[in-house]
Short mmCIF file of C-alpha atoms in Angstrom, two decimals:
data_model
loop_
_atom_site.label_atom_id
_atom_site.label_comp_id
_atom_site.label_asym_id
_atom_site.label_seq_id
_atom_site.Cartn_x
_atom_site.Cartn_y
_atom_site.Cartn_z
CA MET A 1 50.94 -48.82 33.99
CA MET A 2 52.06 -46.65 31.02
CA SER A 3 50.65 -43.03 31.21
CA HIS A 4 48.75 -41.31 28.34
CA GLN A 5 51.34 -38.88 27.99
CA THR A 6 54.30 -41.55 27.95
CA ALA A 7 52.27 -43.56 25.16
CA LEU A 8 52.34 -40.26 23.25
CA VAL A 9 55.95 -39.78 23.38
CA GLN A 10 57.02 -43.35 22.51
CA GLY A 11 54.63 -42.69 19.57
CA VAL A 12 56.78 -39.72 18.58
CA GLY A 13 59.99 -41.89 18.77
CA GLU A 14 58.23 -44.31 16.46
CA ALA A 15 56.88 -41.91 13.88
CA GLU A 16 59.08 -40.65 10.90
CA GLY A 17 58.77 -37.78 8.56
CA GLY A 18 55.33 -36.12 8.12
CA GLU A 19 53.73 -38.68 10.50
CA MET A 20 55.89 -37.06 13.46
CA LEU A 21 54.20 -33.60 13.03
CA MET A 22 50.74 -35.17 12.92
CA VAL A 23 51.66 -36.95 16.25
CA LEU A 24 52.92 -33.72 17.88
CA LEU A 25 49.81 -31.91 16.93
CA LEU A 26 47.77 -34.78 18.38
CA MET A 27 49.69 -34.58 21.42
CA ARG A 28 48.77 -30.87 21.76
CA VAL A 29 45.09 -31.64 21.20
CA ALA A 30 45.13 -34.38 23.71
CA GLY A 31 46.63 -32.49 26.39
CA HIS A 32 43.87 -29.89 26.25
CA HIS A 33 40.82 -32.23 26.19
CA ILE A 34 42.06 -35.00 28.49
CA ILE A 35 39.37 -35.46 31.16
CA ARG A 36 40.63 -36.87 34.28
CA PRO A 37 38.59 -39.04 36.73
CA GLY A 38 37.19 -36.94 39.36
CA LYS A 39 37.76 -33.65 37.75
CA GLN A 40 35.02 -33.61 35.05
CA ARG A 41 33.50 -30.29 34.55
CA GLN A 42 29.83 -29.64 33.74
CA ASP A 43 28.40 -26.57 31.96
CA THR A 44 25.54 -25.49 33.90
CA GLY A 45 25.60 -21.80 32.61
CA LYS A 46 22.91 -20.66 30.28
CA PRO A 47 23.32 -18.46 27.28
CA ASN A 48 22.50 -14.83 27.26
CA PRO A 49 19.26 -14.20 25.12
CA THR A 50 20.08 -12.67 21.75
CA ARG A 51 18.40 -9.19 21.96
CA PHE A 52 15.95 -8.12 19.21
CA THR A 53 13.82 -5.36 19.68
CA PRO A 54 12.38 -4.21 16.52
CA ASN A 55 10.85 -0.83 16.04
CA ARG A 56 7.45 -2.58 14.47
CA THR A 57 6.06 -5.95 14.66
CA PRO A 58 7.84 -8.04 12.17
CA GLY A 59 5.80 -8.98 8.97
CA PRO A 60 3.67 -7.38 6.50
CA GLN A 61 2.43 -3.75 7.68
CA SER A 62 -0.83 -2.13 6.81
CA PRO A 63 -2.40 -2.23 4.26
CA LEU A 64 -1.11 -5.48 3.37
CA THR A 65 -2.52 -7.04 6.68
CA ILE A 66 -6.05 -5.83 5.66
CA GLY A 67 -8.00 -8.64 3.81
CA THR A 68 -6.60 -10.49 0.91
CA MET A 69 -4.96 -8.43 -1.82
CA THR A 70 -4.88 -9.21 -5.37
CA PRO A 71 -1.53 -9.02 -7.24
CA GLY A 72 -2.60 -5.76 -9.09
CA GLU A 73 -3.46 -4.28 -5.80
CA ILE A 74 -0.13 -5.10 -4.18
CA PHE A 75 1.61 -3.82 -7.56
CA ALA A 76 -0.34 -0.53 -7.12
CA LEU A 77 1.31 0.03 -3.65
CA PHE A 78 4.64 0.64 -5.33
CA PHE A 79 2.99 2.39 -8.43
CA ASP A 80 0.68 4.23 -6.60
CA THR A 81 -1.14 7.59 -7.39
CA GLN A 82 2.19 9.80 -6.60
CA VAL A 83 4.15 7.67 -8.94
CA LEU A 84 1.76 8.08 -11.72
CA LYS A 85 1.12 11.59 -11.22
CA LEU A 86 5.03 12.13 -11.16
CA LEU A 87 5.69 10.06 -14.44
CA CYS A 88 2.65 11.73 -16.38
CA ALA A 89 3.81 15.38 -15.22
CA ASN A 90 7.44 14.69 -16.26
CA THR A 91 6.48 12.75 -19.43
CA ASN A 92 4.07 15.66 -20.59
CA LYS A 93 6.99 18.28 -19.89
CA ILE A 94 9.68 16.20 -22.04
CA ALA A 95 7.05 15.74 -24.97
CA GLN A 96 6.34 19.45 -25.18
CA LYS A 97 10.30 20.15 -25.20
CA ASN A 98 10.58 17.43 -28.18
CA LEU A 99 7.62 19.03 -30.06
CA GLU A 100 9.41 22.53 -29.73
CA LYS A 101 12.58 20.93 -31.12
CA GLY A 102 10.80 20.04 -34.31
CA LYS A 103 10.40 16.35 -33.61
CA MET A 104 7.28 14.75 -35.45
CA PHE A 105 4.64 12.85 -33.51
CA ALA A 106 1.18 13.20 -32.38
CA TRP A 107 0.77 14.01 -28.82
CA THR A 108 -1.82 14.64 -26.16
CA ASP A 109 -1.14 14.75 -22.43
CA ILE A 110 -0.78 11.34 -20.93
CA THR A 111 -3.15 10.72 -17.76
CA PRO A 112 -2.62 8.52 -14.72
CA GLN A 113 -5.41 6.18 -16.25
CA GLU A 114 -3.62 5.90 -19.78
CA LEU A 115 -0.27 5.34 -18.09
CA THR A 116 -1.41 2.40 -16.16
CA LYS A 117 -2.65 0.81 -19.38
CA TYR A 118 0.72 1.45 -20.81
CA LEU A 119 2.35 -0.20 -17.72
CA GLY A 120 0.07 -3.18 -18.04
CA THR A 121 0.96 -3.36 -21.66
CA LEU A 122 4.63 -3.47 -20.55
CA LEU A 123 3.92 -6.24 -18.29
CA PHE A 124 2.09 -8.28 -20.92
CA MET A 125 4.87 -7.82 -23.28
CA SER A 126 7.46 -9.25 -20.89
CA VAL A 127 5.65 -12.73 -20.51
CA CYS A 128 4.60 -12.74 -24.09
CA SER A 129 7.90 -12.43 -26.44
CA LEU A 130 7.82 -11.68 -29.67
CA PRO A 131 10.52 -10.81 -32.25
CA LYS A 132 9.53 -7.09 -32.84
CA LEU A 133 7.57 -4.55 -31.32
CA SER A 134 5.16 -4.10 -34.10
CA ASP A 135 4.31 -7.76 -33.85
CA PHE A 136 2.14 -7.14 -31.03
CA TRP A 137 -0.35 -5.17 -33.38
CA ARG A 138 -0.41 -7.31 -36.40
CA THR A 139 -3.75 -8.38 -37.65
CA LYS A 140 -2.94 -10.42 -40.82
CA SER A 141 -1.12 -13.22 -39.24
CA ILE A 142 -2.38 -16.58 -37.61
CA PHE A 143 -0.07 -15.54 -34.71
CA GLN A 144 -1.65 -12.18 -33.97
CA VAL A 145 -2.02 -11.13 -30.36
CA PRO A 146 -5.40 -9.31 -29.84
CA PHE A 147 -4.77 -7.92 -26.35
CA PRO A 148 -2.50 -4.76 -26.97
CA SER A 149 -4.66 -3.31 -29.96
CA THR A 150 -7.48 -3.18 -27.46
CA VAL A 151 -5.57 -1.02 -24.90
CA MET A 152 -3.91 1.47 -27.04
CA SER A 153 -2.83 2.13 -30.75
CA ARG A 154 0.77 1.09 -31.76
CA ASP A 155 1.62 4.78 -32.52
CA ARG A 156 0.49 5.90 -29.25
CA PHE A 157 2.44 3.19 -27.41
CA ARG A 158 5.66 4.34 -29.33
CA ALA A 159 4.97 7.96 -28.39
CA ILE A 160 4.82 7.17 -24.74
CA CYS A 161 7.96 4.96 -25.05
CA SER A 162 9.79 7.90 -26.80
CA ASN A 163 8.78 10.54 -24.37
CA LEU A 164 8.40 8.59 -20.99
CA HIS A 165 10.36 10.59 -18.21
CA ILE A 166 10.97 10.21 -14.46
CA GLY A 167 12.71 13.09 -13.26
CA ASP A 168 12.04 16.58 -13.79
CA PRO A 169 13.78 17.87 -17.22
CA GLU A 170 14.77 21.14 -15.75
CA GLU A 171 16.53 19.40 -12.97
CA ASP A 172 18.08 16.81 -15.32
CA ALA A 173 19.45 19.80 -17.45
CA ILE A 174 21.15 21.33 -14.35
CA ASN A 175 22.58 17.95 -13.61
CA ASP A 176 24.04 17.55 -17.05
CA GLN A 177 26.03 20.61 -16.72
CA LYS A 178 27.98 19.04 -13.79
CA ARG A 179 28.92 15.96 -15.72
CA GLY A 180 32.64 15.45 -15.13
CA THR A 181 32.64 16.96 -11.57
CA GLU A 182 31.98 15.25 -8.06
CA ASP A 183 28.56 16.92 -8.01
CA TYR A 184 27.17 15.07 -10.89
CA ASP A 185 24.49 12.43 -10.02
CA PRO A 186 24.43 9.82 -12.67
CA LEU A 187 21.03 8.43 -11.14
CA GLN A 188 19.32 11.91 -11.23
CA LYS A 189 16.92 11.04 -14.15
CA VAL A 190 15.47 8.06 -12.27
CA LYS A 191 16.20 9.02 -8.68
CA PRO A 192 12.82 10.11 -7.73
CA LEU A 193 10.97 6.70 -8.64
CA LEU A 194 13.75 4.82 -7.01
CA ASP A 195 13.36 6.73 -3.76
CA ILE A 196 9.59 6.34 -3.58
CA ILE A 197 9.95 2.52 -4.13
CA ARG A 198 12.46 2.28 -1.60
CA ASN A 199 10.29 3.90 1.04
CA THR A 200 7.43 1.68 0.03
CA CYS A 201 9.55 -1.41 0.35
CA LYS A 202 10.35 -0.30 3.88
CA SER A 203 6.66 1.00 4.91
CA VAL A 204 4.63 -2.09 3.81
CA TYR A 205 6.92 -4.79 5.75
CA HIS A 206 9.10 -5.05 8.75
CA PRO A 207 11.87 -7.81 8.76
CA LYS A 208 12.45 -10.57 11.26
CA GLN A 209 15.66 -11.11 13.40
CA HIS A 210 17.85 -12.48 10.37
CA ILE A 211 18.52 -9.99 7.71
CA SER A 212 21.54 -10.04 5.10
CA VAL A 213 23.12 -7.66 2.84
CA ASP A 214 24.27 -9.04 -0.43
CA GLU A 215 24.94 -8.25 -4.08
CA ARG A 216 21.93 -8.65 -6.63
CA MET A 217 22.36 -8.13 -10.69
CA VAL A 218 19.55 -7.01 -12.86
CA ALA A 219 20.05 -7.76 -16.38
CA THR A 220 20.08 -5.21 -18.95
CA LYS A 221 21.37 -4.44 -22.32
CA ALA A 222 20.71 -0.69 -22.03
CA ARG A 223 24.07 1.14 -23.04
CA ILE A 224 24.69 3.17 -19.74
CA SER A 225 27.71 3.90 -17.92
CA ILE A 226 26.82 2.26 -14.61
CA LYS A 227 26.31 -1.15 -16.23
CA GLN A 228 28.54 -3.75 -14.50
CA ASN A 229 30.30 -6.97 -15.60
CA MET A 230 30.37 -9.54 -13.10
CA LYS A 231 32.01 -12.73 -14.40
CA ALA A 232 31.17 -14.99 -11.54
CA LYS A 233 27.46 -14.09 -11.57
CA PRO A 234 24.97 -15.99 -13.42
CA THR A 235 23.97 -12.55 -14.77
CA LYS A 236 27.10 -11.35 -16.35
CA TRP A 237 25.98 -7.93 -17.37
CA GLY A 238 23.65 -5.84 -15.84
CA LEU A 239 22.96 -3.32 -12.91
CA LYS A 240 24.60 -3.79 -9.55
CA PHE A 241 22.42 -3.43 -6.68
CA PHE A 242 23.33 -3.82 -2.74
CA VAL A 243 20.35 -5.42 -1.29
CA LEU A 244 19.05 -5.56 2.43
CA ALA A 245 16.91 -8.60 2.52
CA ASP A 246 14.91 -10.59 5.05
CA VAL A 247 15.35 -14.10 5.82
CA ASN A 248 12.24 -14.99 3.03
CA GLY A 249 13.96 -13.04 0.53
CA TYR A 250 11.96 -9.83 0.71
CA THR A 251 13.88 -6.91 -0.34
CA LEU A 252 13.70 -4.16 2.20
CA ASP A 253 16.14 -1.51 1.07
CA TYR A 254 18.75 -1.28 -1.91
CA ARG A 255 21.45 0.97 -3.33
CA LEU A 256 22.31 1.07 -6.90
CA TYR A 257 25.97 0.98 -7.51
CA THR A 258 27.25 3.72 -9.69
CA GLY A 259 30.90 3.51 -9.28
CA LYS A 260 33.54 4.50 -6.55
CA ALA A 261 31.55 7.31 -4.55
CA HIS A 262 33.45 10.65 -3.47
CA GLY A 263 31.97 10.53 -0.12
CA ALA A 264 33.31 7.29 1.02
CA SER A 265 34.32 6.82 4.45
CA GLY A 266 37.65 5.34 3.69
CA LYS A 267 36.88 1.99 5.37
CA GLY A 268 35.87 0.06 2.27
CA LEU A 269 32.90 -0.48 -0.03
CA SER A 270 31.21 -3.09 2.12
CA PHE A 271 31.54 -1.13 5.46
CA ASP A 272 29.79 1.83 3.81
CA VAL A 273 27.04 -0.48 2.04
CA VAL A 274 26.17 -2.19 5.40
CA SER A 275 26.34 1.12 7.31
CA GLU A 276 23.90 2.59 4.79
CA LEU A 277 21.48 -0.17 4.43
CA VAL A 278 21.36 -1.60 8.16
CA ASN A 279 19.58 1.46 9.75
CA LYS A 280 18.67 0.91 13.45
CA ASP A 281 16.51 4.10 13.34
CA TYR A 282 14.33 2.08 10.95
CA LEU A 283 15.05 -1.58 12.06
CA GLY A 284 15.42 -1.23 15.75
CA GLU A 285 18.14 -3.14 17.65
#
């Protein structure tokens, strides 16, 4: 009886051109996978269990685990009293500086309660789009929107928009003097809010076993130097974030890309991003 190997050799002799190469490859594959009678092997080993020792019980953390929270209460976890006081303090500072420069507008110090109304109005405008800002306060039109005028006047809303400030104006002025040097921080004016929200993202939720690091584009038309153009993304222009996300899509941590960092490790951007976001001290092993 002709052996398996002999049949394959004869096949090589009959093959021509590209078919010969295919037969040779099949011979190599067959030689490694022939199971001979009486010499069958059984895989009786058990795979080692994957090590997963999180620092906290995966899932929502307190206070998300206490009762059923409304969307407004969840939003207040991220824009809490600390955030509101920070924004009010720095907004009042910058408004006073603008008045001293001779800018003409009416101003009274903004409070956390009024700032909450302002943020609510912004959220309302994001889902109810109108051509112009003044359209939200129009009264002589069948298309008038009554809600914004019941919260605050148009002039007050514009004054807050013109003076809203996140970072400390004095610290921002010091940072502006470093422009063009390695010590300049392009995120100085928004860094306090970014850091607070990052910490809240990590504190109210702990990820499950499967996590990922990926890019995320946030669309913006702002004229800022850190805006990126990603032609392969659905969002072509915007802010580029590197995001650590859970399997359900929850954002655990993030880093806003501002360009090539002078403190890079030299092992590539991907290495630096993953090393920074995947933190064992927070996640566990």
